[in-house]
Coordinates of C-alpha atoms and ligand atoms in Angstrom, one line a residue:
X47 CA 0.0 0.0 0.0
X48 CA 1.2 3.8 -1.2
X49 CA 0.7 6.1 2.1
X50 CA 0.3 9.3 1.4
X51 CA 0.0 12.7 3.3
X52 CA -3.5 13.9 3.4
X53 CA -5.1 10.5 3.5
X54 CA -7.8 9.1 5.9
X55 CA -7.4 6.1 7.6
X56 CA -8.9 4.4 10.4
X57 CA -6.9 2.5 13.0
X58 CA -7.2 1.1 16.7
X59 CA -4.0 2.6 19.0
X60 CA -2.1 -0.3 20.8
X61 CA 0.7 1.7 22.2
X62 CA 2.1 4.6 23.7
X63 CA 5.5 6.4 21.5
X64 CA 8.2 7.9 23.0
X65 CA 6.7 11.1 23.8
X66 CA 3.6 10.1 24.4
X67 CA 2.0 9.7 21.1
X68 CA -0.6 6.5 20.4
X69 CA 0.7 4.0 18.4
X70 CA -1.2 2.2 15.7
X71 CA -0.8 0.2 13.0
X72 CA -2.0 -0.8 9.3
X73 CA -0.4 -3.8 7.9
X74 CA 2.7 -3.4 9.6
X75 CA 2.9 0.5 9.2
X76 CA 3.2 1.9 12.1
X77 CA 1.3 5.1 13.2
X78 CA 2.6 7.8 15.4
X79 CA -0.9 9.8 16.4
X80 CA -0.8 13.0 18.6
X81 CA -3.5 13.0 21.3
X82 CA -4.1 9.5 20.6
X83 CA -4.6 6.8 23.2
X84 CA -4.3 2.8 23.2
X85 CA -7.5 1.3 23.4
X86 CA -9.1 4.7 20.7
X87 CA -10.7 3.7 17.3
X88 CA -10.1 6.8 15.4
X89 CA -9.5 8.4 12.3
X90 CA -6.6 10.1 11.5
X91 CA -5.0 12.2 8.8
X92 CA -1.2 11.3 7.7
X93 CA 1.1 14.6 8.1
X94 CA 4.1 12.9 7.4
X95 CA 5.0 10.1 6.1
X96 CA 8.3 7.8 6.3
X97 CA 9.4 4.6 4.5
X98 CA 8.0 2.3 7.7
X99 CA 5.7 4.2 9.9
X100 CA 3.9 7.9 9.3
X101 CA 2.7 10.6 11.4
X102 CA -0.9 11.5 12.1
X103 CA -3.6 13.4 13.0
X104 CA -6.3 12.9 15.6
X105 CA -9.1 13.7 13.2
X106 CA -12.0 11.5 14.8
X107 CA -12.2 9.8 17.4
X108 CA -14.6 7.0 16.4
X109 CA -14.6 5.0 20.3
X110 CA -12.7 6.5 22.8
X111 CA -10.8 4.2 25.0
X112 CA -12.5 2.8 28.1
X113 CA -9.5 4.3 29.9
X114 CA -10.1 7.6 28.8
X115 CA -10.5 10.5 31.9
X116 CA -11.4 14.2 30.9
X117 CA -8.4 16.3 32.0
X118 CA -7.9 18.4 34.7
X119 CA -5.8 20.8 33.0
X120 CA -7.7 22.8 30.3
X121 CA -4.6 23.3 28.0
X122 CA -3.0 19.5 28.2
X123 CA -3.5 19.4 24.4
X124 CA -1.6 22.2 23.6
X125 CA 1.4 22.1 26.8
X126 CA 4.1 19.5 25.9
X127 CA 4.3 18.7 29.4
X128 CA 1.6 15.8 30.3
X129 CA 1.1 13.9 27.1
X130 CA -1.1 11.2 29.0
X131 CA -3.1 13.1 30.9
X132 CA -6.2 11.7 29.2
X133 CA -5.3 8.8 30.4
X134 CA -6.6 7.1 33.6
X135 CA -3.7 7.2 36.5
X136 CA -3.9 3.8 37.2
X137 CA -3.8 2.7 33.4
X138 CA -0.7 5.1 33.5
X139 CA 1.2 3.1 35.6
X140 CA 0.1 0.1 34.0
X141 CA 1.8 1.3 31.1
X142 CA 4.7 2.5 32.3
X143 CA 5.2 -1.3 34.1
X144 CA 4.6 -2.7 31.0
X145 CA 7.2 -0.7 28.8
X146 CA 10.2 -1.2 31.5
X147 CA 9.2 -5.1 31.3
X148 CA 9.3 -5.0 27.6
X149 CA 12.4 -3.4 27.0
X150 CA 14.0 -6.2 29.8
X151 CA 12.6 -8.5 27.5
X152 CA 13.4 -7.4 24.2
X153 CA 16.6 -5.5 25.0
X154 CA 17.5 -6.9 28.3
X155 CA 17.6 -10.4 27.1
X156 CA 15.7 -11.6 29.8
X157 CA 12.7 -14.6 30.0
X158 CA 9.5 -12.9 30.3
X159 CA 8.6 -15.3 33.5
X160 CA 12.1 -14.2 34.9
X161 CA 10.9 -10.6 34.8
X162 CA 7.3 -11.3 36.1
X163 CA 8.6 -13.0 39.4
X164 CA 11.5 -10.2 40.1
X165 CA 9.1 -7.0 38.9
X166 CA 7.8 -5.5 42.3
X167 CA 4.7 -3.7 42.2
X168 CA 5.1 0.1 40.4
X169 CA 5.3 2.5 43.2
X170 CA 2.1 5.7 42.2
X171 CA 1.3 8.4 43.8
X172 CA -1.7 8.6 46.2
X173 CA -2.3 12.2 44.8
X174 CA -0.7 12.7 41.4
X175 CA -1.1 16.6 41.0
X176 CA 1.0 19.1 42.7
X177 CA 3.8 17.1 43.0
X178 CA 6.4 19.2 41.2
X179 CA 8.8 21.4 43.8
X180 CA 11.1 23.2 40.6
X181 CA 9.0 25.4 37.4
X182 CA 10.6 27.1 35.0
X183 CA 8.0 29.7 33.8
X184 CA 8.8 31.6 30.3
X185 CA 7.8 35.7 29.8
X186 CA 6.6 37.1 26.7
X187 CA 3.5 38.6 24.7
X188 CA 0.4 37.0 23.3
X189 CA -1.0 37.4 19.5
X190 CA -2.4 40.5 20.5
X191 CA 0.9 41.8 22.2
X192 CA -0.6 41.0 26.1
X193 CA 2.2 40.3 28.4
X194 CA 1.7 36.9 29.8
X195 CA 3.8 34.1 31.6
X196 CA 2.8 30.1 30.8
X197 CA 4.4 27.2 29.3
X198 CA 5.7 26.8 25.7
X199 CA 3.0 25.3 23.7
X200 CA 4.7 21.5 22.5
X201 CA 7.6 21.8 20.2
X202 CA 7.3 25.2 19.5
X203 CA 8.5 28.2 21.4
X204 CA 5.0 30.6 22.0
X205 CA 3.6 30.5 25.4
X206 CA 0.2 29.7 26.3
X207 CA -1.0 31.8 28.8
X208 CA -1.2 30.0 32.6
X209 CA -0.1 30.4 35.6
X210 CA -1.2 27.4 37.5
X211 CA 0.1 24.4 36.0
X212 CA -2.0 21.8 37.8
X213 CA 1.7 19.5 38.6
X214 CA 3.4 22.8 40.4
X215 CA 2.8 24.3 44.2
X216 CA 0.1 26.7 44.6
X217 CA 2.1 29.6 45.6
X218 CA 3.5 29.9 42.3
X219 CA 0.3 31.4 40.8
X220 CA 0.8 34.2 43.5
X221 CA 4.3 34.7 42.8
X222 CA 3.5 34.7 39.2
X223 CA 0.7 37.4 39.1
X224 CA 2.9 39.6 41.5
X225 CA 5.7 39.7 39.4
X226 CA 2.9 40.0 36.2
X227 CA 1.9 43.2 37.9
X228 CA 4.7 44.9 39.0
X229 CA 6.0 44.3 35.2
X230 CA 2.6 46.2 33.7
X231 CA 2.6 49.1 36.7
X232 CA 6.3 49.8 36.1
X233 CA 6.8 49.0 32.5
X234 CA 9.5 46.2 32.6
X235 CA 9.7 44.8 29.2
X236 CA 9.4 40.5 28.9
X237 CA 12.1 39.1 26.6
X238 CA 11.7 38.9 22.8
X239 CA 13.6 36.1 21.5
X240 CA 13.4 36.6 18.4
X241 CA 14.5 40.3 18.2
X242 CA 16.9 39.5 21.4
X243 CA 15.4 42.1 23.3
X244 CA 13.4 42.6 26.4
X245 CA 14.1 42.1 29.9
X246 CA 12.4 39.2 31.8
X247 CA 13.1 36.0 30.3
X248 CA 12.1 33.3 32.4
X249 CA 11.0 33.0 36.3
X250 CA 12.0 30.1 38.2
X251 CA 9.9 29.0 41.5
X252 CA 11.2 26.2 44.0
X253 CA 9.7 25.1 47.0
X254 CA 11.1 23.0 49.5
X255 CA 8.1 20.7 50.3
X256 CA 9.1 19.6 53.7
X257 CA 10.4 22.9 55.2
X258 CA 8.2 25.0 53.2
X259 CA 10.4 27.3 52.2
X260 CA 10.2 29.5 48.6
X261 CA 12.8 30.1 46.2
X262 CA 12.4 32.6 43.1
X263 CA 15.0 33.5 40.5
X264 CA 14.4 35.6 38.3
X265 CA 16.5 35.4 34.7
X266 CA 16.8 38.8 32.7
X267 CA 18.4 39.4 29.3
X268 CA 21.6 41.6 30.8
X269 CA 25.1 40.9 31.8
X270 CA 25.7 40.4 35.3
X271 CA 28.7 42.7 35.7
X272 CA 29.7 43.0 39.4
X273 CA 28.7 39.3 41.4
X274 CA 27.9 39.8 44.5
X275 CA 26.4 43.5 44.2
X276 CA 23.2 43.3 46.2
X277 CA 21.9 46.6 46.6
X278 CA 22.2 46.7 42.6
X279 CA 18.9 47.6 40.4
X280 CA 18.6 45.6 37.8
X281 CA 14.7 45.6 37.4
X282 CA 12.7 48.7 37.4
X283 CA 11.6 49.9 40.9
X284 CA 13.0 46.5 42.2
X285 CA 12.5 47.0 45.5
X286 CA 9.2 47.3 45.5
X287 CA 9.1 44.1 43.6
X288 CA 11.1 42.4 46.1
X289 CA 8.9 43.9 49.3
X290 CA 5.9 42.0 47.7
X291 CA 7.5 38.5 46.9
X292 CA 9.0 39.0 50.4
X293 CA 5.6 39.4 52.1
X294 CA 4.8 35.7 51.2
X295 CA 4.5 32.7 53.5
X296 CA 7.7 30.9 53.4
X297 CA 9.5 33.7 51.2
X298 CA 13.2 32.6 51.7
X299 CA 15.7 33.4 48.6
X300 CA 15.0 36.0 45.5
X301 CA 17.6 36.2 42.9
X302 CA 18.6 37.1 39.7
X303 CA 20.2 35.3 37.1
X304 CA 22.0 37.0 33.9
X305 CA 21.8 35.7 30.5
X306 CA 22.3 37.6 27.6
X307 CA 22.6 34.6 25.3
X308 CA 20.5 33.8 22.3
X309 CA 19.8 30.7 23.4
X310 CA 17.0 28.1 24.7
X311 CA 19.4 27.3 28.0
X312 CA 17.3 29.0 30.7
X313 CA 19.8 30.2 33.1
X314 CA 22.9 31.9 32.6
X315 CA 26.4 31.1 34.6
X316 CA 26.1 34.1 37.4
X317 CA 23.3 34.7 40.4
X318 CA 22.6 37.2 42.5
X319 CA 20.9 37.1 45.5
X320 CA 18.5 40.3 46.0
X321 CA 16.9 39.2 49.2
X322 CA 17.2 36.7 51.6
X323 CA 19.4 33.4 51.1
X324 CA 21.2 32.2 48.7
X325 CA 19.5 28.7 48.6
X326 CA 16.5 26.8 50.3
X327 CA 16.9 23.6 51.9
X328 CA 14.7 20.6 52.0
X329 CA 14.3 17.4 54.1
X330 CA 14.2 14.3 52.6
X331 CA 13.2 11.0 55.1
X332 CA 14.4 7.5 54.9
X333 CA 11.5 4.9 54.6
X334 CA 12.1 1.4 55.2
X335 CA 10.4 -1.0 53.0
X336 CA 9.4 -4.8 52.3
X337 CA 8.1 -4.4 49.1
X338 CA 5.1 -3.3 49.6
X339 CA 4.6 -0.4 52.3
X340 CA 7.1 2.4 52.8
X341 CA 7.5 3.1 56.7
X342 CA 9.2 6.3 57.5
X343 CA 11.8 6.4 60.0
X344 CA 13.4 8.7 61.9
X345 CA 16.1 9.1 59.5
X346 CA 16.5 11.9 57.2
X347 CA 18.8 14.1 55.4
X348 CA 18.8 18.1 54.9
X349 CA 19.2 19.5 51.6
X350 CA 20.6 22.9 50.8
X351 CA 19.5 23.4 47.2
X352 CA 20.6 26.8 45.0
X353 CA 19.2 28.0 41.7
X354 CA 21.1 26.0 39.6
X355 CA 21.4 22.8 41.5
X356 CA 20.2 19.2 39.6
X357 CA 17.2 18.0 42.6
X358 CA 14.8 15.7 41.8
X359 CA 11.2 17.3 41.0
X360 CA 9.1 14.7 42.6
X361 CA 9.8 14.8 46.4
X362 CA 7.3 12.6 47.6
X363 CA 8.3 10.0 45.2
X364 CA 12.2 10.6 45.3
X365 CA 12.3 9.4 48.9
X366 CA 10.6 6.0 47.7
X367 CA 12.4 5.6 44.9
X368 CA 15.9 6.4 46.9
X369 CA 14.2 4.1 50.0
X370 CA 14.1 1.2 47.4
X371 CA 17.6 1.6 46.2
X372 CA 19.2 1.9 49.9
X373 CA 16.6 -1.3 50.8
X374 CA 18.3 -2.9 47.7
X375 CA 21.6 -2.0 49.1
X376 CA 20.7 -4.2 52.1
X377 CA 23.5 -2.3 54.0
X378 CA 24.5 -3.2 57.7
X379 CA 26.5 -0.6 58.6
X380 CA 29.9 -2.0 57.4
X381 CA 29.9 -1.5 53.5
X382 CA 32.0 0.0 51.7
X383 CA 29.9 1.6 48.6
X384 CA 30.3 3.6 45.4
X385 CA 27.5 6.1 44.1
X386 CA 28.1 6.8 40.7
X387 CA 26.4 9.5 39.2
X388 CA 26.0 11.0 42.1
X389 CA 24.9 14.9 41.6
X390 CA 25.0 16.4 45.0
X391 CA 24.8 13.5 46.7
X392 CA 21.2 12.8 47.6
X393 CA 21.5 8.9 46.9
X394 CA 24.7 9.1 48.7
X395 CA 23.9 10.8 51.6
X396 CA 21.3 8.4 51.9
X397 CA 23.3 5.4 51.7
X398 CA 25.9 6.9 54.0
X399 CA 23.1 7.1 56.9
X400 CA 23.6 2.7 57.0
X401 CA 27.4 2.0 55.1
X402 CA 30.6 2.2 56.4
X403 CA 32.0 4.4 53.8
X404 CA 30.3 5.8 51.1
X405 CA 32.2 7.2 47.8
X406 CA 30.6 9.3 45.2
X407 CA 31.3 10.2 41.9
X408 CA 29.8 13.1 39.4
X409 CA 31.1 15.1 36.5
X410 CA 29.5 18.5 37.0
X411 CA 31.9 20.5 39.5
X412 CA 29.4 22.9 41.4
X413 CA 27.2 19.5 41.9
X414 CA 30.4 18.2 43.7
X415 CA 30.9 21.5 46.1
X416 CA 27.1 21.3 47.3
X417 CA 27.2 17.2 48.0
X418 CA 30.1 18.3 50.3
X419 CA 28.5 20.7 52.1
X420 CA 25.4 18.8 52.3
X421 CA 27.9 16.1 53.6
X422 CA 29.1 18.4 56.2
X423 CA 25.6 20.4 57.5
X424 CA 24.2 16.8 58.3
X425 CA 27.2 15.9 60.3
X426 CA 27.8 13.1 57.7
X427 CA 31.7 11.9 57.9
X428 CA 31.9 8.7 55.9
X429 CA 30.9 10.2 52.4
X430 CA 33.6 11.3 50.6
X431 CA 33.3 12.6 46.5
X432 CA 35.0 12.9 43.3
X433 CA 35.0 14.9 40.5
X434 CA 34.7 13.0 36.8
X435 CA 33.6 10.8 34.9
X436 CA 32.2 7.8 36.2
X437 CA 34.2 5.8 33.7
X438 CA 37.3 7.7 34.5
X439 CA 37.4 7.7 37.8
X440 CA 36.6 4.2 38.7
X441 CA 38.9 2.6 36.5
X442 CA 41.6 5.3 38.2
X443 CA 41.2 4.0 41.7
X444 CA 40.6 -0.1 40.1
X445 CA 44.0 0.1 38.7
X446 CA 46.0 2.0 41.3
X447 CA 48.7 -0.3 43.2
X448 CA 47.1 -2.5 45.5
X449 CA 48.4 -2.7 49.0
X450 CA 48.8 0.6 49.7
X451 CA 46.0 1.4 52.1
X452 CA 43.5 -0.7 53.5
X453 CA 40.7 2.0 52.6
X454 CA 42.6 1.8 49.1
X455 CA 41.9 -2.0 49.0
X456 CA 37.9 -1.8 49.8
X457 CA 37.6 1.2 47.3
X458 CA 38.9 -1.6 44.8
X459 CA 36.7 -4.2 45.9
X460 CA 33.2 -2.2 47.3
X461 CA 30.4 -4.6 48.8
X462 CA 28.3 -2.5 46.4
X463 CA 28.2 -0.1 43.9
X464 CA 25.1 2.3 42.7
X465 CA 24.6 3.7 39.9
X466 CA 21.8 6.7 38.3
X467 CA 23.3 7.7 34.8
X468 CA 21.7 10.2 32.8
X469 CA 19.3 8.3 29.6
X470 CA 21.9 7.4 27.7
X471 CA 22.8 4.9 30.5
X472 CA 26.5 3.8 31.6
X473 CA 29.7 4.2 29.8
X474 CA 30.7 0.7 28.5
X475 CA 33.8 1.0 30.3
X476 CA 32.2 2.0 33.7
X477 CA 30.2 -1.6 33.3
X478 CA 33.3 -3.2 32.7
X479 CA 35.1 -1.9 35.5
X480 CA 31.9 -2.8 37.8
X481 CA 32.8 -6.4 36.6
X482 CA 36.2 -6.1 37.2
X483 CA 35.8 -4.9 40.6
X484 CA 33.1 -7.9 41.6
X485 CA 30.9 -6.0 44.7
X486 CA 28.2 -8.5 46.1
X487 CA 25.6 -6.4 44.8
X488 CA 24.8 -3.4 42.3
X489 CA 22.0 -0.9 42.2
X490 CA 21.5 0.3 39.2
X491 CA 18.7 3.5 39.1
X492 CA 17.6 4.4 35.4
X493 CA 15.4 7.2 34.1
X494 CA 15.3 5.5 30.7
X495 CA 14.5 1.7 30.8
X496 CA 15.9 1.1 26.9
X497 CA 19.6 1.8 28.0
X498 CA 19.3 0.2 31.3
X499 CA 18.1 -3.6 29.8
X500 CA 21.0 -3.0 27.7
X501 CA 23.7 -2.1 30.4
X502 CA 21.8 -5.0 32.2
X503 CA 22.8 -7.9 29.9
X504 CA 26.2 -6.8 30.0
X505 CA 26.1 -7.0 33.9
X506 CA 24.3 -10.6 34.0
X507 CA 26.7 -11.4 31.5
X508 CA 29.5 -10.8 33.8
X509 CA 28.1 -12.8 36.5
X510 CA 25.5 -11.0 38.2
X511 CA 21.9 -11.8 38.6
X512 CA 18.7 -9.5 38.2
X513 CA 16.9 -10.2 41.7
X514 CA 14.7 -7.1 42.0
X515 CA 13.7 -4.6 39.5
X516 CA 10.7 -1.3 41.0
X517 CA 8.8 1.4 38.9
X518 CA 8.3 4.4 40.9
X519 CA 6.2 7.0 39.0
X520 CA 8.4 10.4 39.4
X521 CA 6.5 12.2 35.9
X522 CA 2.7 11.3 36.6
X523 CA 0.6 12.3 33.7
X524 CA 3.8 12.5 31.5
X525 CA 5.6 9.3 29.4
X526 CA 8.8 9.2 31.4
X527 CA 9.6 6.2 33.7
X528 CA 11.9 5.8 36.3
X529 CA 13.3 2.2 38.0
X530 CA 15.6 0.7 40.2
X531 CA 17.2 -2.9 39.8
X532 CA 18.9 -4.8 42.2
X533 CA 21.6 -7.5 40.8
X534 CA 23.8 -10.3 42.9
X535 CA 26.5 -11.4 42.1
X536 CA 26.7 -15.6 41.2
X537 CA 30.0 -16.4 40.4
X538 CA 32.2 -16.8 43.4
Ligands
SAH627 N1 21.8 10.6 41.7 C1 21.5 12.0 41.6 C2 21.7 12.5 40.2 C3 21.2 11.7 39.0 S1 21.2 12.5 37.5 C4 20.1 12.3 42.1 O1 19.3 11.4 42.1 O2 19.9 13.4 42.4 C5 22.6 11.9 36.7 C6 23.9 12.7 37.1 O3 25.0 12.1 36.3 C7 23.9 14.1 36.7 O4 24.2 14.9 37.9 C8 25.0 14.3 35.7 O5 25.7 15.5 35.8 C9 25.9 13.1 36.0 N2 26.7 12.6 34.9 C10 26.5 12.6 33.6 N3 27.4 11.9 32.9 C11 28.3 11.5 33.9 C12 29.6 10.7 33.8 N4 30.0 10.2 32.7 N5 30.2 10.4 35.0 C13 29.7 10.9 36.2 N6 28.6 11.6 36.3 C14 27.9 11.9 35.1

């Protein structure tokens, strides 16, 4: 069969793409369509088509899926950021089981019964709105040259108008509408980035969930010029701005951030602080867990987090998911562990609460500087951190002289090693070196279940057995999917 664009065909959706688009097929053509759910009869329009599969439109839905909800959010359609929102949460998690399973299957290498018997059940939210502690809010003008704050429409770059994204804290409505305001009363300009001019390009909101407290940044198109100047004006009649954001319950830290860039990188390199602190700080707790329930115990670490800082967006679900990796650990107290990819240390810190000695490893610098001082303001002695590349650094300490110390000797043999790459999943040469160094057990936490089945054959390969594998839902209502495995070690 010729496809063509323009043409009308109608399918039944099966799947769920990539980002987030319903999959369905006509003799073996697959289907990508937008807005699309599995379990839809529609028709749809091609837009594009390819030699193997085309790109469609939504344009009717003939019967809607039984698992079909009517959105909370009035602009889901159009925002890039929940593309299954139309989709009942529980079938959500279904789905996001069910890819992770199928990619240990058809990637990992695994028996389908193996992975049925090791998968736990997918960790959801009770609540699955509100859950986000970090937005990034873009400034500019409508059609009709309104200034307005919202989110990007998908793919593109114009902004549809809203300031209460239904996954984001309440207060940020407030702060938005403020800062909306004082722009109109005192003619500050939003950023045009096309022309390159303008001044407010983007507002970031944090919110530390536990303690409550409120972080704002504010990036403008200017240089920064002198660092550290407080008292400095770079926004019209900023003071006033600053009186009103300050007035808010659990006000803490308002800064600026300079980037004069033509770029789509949000923040520039330097921040100033223009009131309050520097950064906010948030608690996470330690839950123990069989499996099943998450009990929280009296453990917890303190998080100072600044503008810049990489901190997982889900709270709630960050502790669950880092619970299940430390209860995959199975630590006593005496183990010596490595956390690769270890940012500023959250995993880490947690691990180092039950492990001997914990040591860390994480390629951004700054990331580095705050795991130490988080180290340091819990009172937490036996975590120490390294700068680099996972694949660098490991092999570094693998291959330096044994015999030297006796700390030496249990970096080079660990009773386990963690690791949470970034999607494109561990460095061959990492993996290798995890072989080579034989711990008892490895944790291996992936935001992108393709790479880890394949880094996961490698490791079984090398002797090591998949005994546990979790789904904890950090990105409800969107398609991403994060996991944590727990492998053995067979060979003695
Ligand atoms: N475990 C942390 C961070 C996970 S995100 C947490 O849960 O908060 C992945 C981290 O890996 C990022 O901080 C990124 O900067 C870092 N990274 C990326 N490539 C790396 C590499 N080759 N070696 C070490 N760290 C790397």
């Amino acid at each position: 069969m010729a496809f063509q664009k323009n043409q009308i065909y109608t399918v039944e959706i099966e799947d769920i793409g990539a980002e987030g688009e319903g999959i369905g097929r006509i003799e073996g053509f697959s289907l990508f369509v937008k807005d699309a759910l599995p379990g839809d009869k529609a028709k749809v329009r091609l837009t594009k088509v390819k030699k193997n599969y085309a790109y469609a439109r939504l344009e009717e839905l003939l019967e809607p899926s039984p698992d079909r909800v009517t959105p909370r959010c009035p602009f889901h359609r159009q925002c890039g950021g929940c593309q299954i929102q139309a989709l009942s949460y529980e079938k959500q998690l279904a789905f996001k089981q069910t890819k992770v399973e199928n990619n240990l299957v058809r990637i990992g290498g695994f028996a389908p019964e193996k992975i049925r018997e090791i998968m736990e059940p997918v960790i959801g939210m009770e609540d699955p709105w509100r859950y986000r502690n970090k937005a990034q809010y873009p400034f500019g003008y409508s059609g009709e040259g309104e200034l307005i704050t919202g989110f990007y429409a998908g793919r593109t770059h114009s902004i549809i108008a809203n300031t209460d994204c239904l996954l984001g804290a309440r207060e940020n409505q407030k702060i938005l509408e403020i800062i909306l305001k004082h722009m109109e009363q005192c003619h500050v300009s939003a950023y045009d980035e096309k022309k390159g001019r303008g001044l407010v390009r983007h507002v970031l909101i944090r919110k530390g969930f536990s303690s409550g407290e409120l972080m704002v940044c504010i990036v403008i198109n200017a240089d920064g010029g002198k660092s550290g100047a407080r008292a400095e004006r770079w926004i019209p009649e900023q003071n006033r701005l600053v009186d009103r954001l300050a007035l808010l319950h659990g006000m803490t830290s308002i800064s600026v951030n300079f980037n004069s860039e033509k770029t789509n990188v949000i923040m520039g390199a330097e921040t100033v602080t223009i009131w309050g602190r520097d950064k906010i700080r948030d608690k996470m707790h330690l839950f123990r867990t069989d499996g099943s329930e998450f009990v929280k115990t009296d453990k917890s670490v303190t998080y100072e987090i600044s503008p810049r800082s990489f901190y997982q967006v889900n709270p709630v679900q960050a502790e669950r998911l880092y619970s299940t990796a430390l209860s995959y650990a199975a630590l006593t107290g005496k183990e010596t562990v490595w956390d690769l990819y270890c940012g500023i240390g959250t995993i880490s810190l947690f691990l180092a609460r039950d492990a001997g000695q914990v040591y860390g490893v994480e390629v951004v610098p700054e990331a580095i500087e705050d795991a130490r001082e988080n180290a340091r303001k819990n009172n937490i002695a036996n975590a120490k951190f390294f700068v680099g590349r996972a694949e660098e650094v490991l092999p570094a300490f693998y291959e330096e002289e044994s015999g030297i110390s006796e700390e030496a000797e249990a970096m080079r043999h660990p009773d386990v090693i963690v690791v949470d790459p970034p999607r494109k999943g561990c460095d061959e040469i990492c993996l290798r070196t995890i072989l080579r160094m034989r711990p008892e057990r490895i944790v291996y936490v992936s935001c992108d279940s393709a790479t880890l089945a394949r880094d996961l054959r490698i490791l079984c390969q090398g002797g090591y057995e998949l005994k546990r594998g979790r789904v904890c839902d950090q990105f409800c209502h969107g398609v991403h999917v994060e996991v944590a495995c727990c492998l053995q070690r067979v060979s003695s």
